[in-house]
Coordinates of C-alpha atoms in Angstrom, one line a residue:
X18 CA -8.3 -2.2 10.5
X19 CA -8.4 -1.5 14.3
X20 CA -11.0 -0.3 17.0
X21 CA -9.5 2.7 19.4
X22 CA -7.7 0.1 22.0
X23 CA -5.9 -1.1 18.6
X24 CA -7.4 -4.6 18.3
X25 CA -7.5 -5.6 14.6
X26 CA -10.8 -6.3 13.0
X27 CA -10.6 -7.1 9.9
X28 CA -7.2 -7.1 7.5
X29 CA -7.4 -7.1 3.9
X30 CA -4.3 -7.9 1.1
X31 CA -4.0 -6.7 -2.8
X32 CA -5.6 -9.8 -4.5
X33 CA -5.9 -8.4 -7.8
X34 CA -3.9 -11.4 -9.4
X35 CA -5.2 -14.0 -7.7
X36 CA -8.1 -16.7 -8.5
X37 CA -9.1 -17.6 -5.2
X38 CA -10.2 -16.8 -1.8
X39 CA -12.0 -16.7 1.6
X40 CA -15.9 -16.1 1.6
X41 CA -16.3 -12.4 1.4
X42 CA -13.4 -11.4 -0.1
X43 CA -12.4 -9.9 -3.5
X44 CA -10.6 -11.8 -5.3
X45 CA -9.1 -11.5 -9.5
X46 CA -10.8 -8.2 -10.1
X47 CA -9.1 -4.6 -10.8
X48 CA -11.3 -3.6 -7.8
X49 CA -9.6 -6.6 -5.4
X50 CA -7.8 -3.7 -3.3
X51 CA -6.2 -4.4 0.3
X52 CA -7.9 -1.3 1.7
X53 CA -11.6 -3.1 -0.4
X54 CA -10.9 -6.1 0.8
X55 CA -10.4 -4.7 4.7
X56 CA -13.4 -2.6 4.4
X57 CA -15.4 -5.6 3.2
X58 CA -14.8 -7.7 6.0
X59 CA -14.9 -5.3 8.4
X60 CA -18.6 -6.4 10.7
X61 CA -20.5 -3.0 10.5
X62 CA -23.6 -5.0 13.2
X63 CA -20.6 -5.0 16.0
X64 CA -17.9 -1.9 15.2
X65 CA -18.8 1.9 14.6
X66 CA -16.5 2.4 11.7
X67 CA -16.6 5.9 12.8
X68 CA -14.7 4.7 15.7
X69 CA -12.0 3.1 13.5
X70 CA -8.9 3.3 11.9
X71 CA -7.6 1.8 8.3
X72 CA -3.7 0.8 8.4
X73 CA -2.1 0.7 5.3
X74 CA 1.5 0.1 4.0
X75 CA 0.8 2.6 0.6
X76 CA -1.0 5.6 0.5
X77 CA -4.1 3.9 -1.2
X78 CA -5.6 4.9 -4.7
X79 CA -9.0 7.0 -5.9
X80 CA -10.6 3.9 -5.7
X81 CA -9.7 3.2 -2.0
X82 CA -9.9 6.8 -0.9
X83 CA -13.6 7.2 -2.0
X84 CA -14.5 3.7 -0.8
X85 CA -12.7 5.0 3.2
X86 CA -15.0 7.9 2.8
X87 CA -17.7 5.8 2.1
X88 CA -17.2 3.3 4.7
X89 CA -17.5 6.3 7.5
X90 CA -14.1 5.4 9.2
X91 CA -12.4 8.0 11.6
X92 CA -8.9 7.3 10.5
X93 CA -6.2 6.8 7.7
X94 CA -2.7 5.9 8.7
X95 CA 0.0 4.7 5.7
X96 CA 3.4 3.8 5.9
X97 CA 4.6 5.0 2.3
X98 CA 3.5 7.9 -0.1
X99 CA 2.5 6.7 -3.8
X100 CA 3.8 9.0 -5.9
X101 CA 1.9 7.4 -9.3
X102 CA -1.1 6.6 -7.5
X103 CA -1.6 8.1 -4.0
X104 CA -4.8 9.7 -3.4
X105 CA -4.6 11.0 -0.1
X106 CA -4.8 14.9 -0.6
X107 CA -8.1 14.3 -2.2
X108 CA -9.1 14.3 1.2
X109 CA -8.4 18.1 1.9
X110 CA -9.4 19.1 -2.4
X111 CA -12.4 17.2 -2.7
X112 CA -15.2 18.9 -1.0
X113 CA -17.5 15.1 -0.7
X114 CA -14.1 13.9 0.9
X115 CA -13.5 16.5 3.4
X116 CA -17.0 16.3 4.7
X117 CA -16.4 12.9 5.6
X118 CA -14.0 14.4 8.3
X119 CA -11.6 11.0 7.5
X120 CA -8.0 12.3 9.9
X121 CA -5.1 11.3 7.5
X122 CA -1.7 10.4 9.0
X123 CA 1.3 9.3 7.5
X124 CA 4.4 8.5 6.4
X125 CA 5.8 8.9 9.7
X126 CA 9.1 6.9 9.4
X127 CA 10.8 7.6 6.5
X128 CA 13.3 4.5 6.7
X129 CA 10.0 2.6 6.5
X130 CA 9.0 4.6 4.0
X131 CA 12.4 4.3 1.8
X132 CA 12.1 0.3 2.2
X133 CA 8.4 0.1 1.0
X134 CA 9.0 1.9 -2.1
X135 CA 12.0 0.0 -3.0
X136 CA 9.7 -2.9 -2.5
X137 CA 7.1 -1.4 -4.5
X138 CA 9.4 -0.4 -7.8
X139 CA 10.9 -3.8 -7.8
X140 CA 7.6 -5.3 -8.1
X141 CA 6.4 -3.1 -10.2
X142 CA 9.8 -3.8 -12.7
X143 CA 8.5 -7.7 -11.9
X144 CA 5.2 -7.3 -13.2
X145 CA 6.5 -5.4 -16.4
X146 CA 3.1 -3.0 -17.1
X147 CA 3.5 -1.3 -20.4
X148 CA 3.3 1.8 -18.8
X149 CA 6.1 1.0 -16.7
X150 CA 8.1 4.4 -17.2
X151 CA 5.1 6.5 -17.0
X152 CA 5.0 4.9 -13.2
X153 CA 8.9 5.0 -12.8
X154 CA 8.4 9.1 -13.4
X155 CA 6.8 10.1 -9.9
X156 CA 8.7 7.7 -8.1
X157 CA 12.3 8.8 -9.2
X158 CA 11.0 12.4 -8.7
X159 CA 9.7 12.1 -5.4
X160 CA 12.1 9.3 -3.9
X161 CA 14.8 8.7 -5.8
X162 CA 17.0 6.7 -3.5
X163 CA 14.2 4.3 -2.7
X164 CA 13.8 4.3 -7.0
X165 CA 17.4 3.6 -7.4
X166 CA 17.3 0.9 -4.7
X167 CA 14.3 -1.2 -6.1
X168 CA 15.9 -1.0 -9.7
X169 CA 18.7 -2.8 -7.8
X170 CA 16.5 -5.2 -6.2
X171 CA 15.4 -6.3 -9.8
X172 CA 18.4 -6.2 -11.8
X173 CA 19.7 -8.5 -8.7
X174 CA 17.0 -10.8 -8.5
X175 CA 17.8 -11.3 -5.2
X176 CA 14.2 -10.7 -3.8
X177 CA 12.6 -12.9 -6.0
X178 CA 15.2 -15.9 -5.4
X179 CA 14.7 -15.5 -1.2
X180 CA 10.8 -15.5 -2.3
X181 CA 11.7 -19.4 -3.5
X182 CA 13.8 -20.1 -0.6
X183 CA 11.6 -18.9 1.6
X184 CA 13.8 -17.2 3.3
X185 CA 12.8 -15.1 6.2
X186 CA 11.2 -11.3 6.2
X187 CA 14.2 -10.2 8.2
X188 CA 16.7 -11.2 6.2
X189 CA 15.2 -10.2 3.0
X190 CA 14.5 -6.5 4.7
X191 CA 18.4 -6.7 5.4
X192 CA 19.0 -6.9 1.4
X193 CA 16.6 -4.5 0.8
X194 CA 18.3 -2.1 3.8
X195 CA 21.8 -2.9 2.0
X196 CA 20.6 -1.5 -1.1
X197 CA 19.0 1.4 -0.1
X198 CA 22.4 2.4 1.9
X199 CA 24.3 1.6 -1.6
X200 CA 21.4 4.1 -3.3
X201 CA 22.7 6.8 -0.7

């Protein structure tokens, strides 16, 4: 989260699946979201969340949608759309959410865009949910080369053996770029 001059104030990350973490953070519950997690840590005594703005990398859920609104913030800016479980029109069809005069940006790059869902189907295809096709649905609808390129990013396994080398966010954003041009 950042103030108007763009100075971060608090950060948050999806700990949903893990069992520990920093004082004041969620951690190993459903409710664990980055955009939670941000909000949480956020200091309400020093920063008008009115005068703030939540970045995120998906267009967040219900959950974190209601929980922005609540919070007060100015500002919503994400990098990718969620087809299974973006929330962001609520903001204009919920009469609560509207009130809460939240401004709502985003996605404004759609390379960016394209990468991050690849990303976000190949992890999805990791973690193996049972509903898995029921969240496949949306995403080959609404971005199907991204969809294409993250089943390629699983049946490769290529992400997940850089993740044990460690190899470099750069070069692993190169794979993902390759595959996404091979989706095209």
């Amino acid at each position: 989260m950042t103030d108007v001059n763009g100075n971060v104030l608090s950060r948050g990350r999806n700990r949903i699946h893990e069992r520990s973490g920093e004082g004041g953070t969620l951690f190993g519950h459903r409710l664990a979201h980055a955009e939670v997690n941000a909000l949480i840590k956020l200091d309400y005594d020093r920063h008008d969340p009115r005068a703030c703005t939540l970045w995120t990398t998906t267009e967040p859920c219900p959950l974190c949608v209601g929980a922005l609104c609540m919070a007060d913030l100015a500002e919503l800016r994400y990098a990718s759309r969620d087809p299974w479980a973006g929330s962001a029109a609520m903001f204009e069809a919920v009469p609560y959410l509207k009130n809460g005069n939240v401004r709502v940006l985003g996605p404004e790059d759609q390379w960016l865009e394209t990468v991050l869902a690849a990303l976000q189907v190949e992890r999805v295809m990791r973690l193996k949910p049972k509903d898995l096709e029921r969240f496949m649905r949306p995403y080959e609808e609404a971005m199907p080369e991204a969809t294409l390129a993250g089943r390629r990013l699983y049946s490769s396994g290529i992400l997940q053996a850089m993740s044990k080398e460690q190899v470099p966010v750069s070069e692993a954003l190169l794979s993902v770029s390759a595959e996404i041009g091979s989706a095209e």
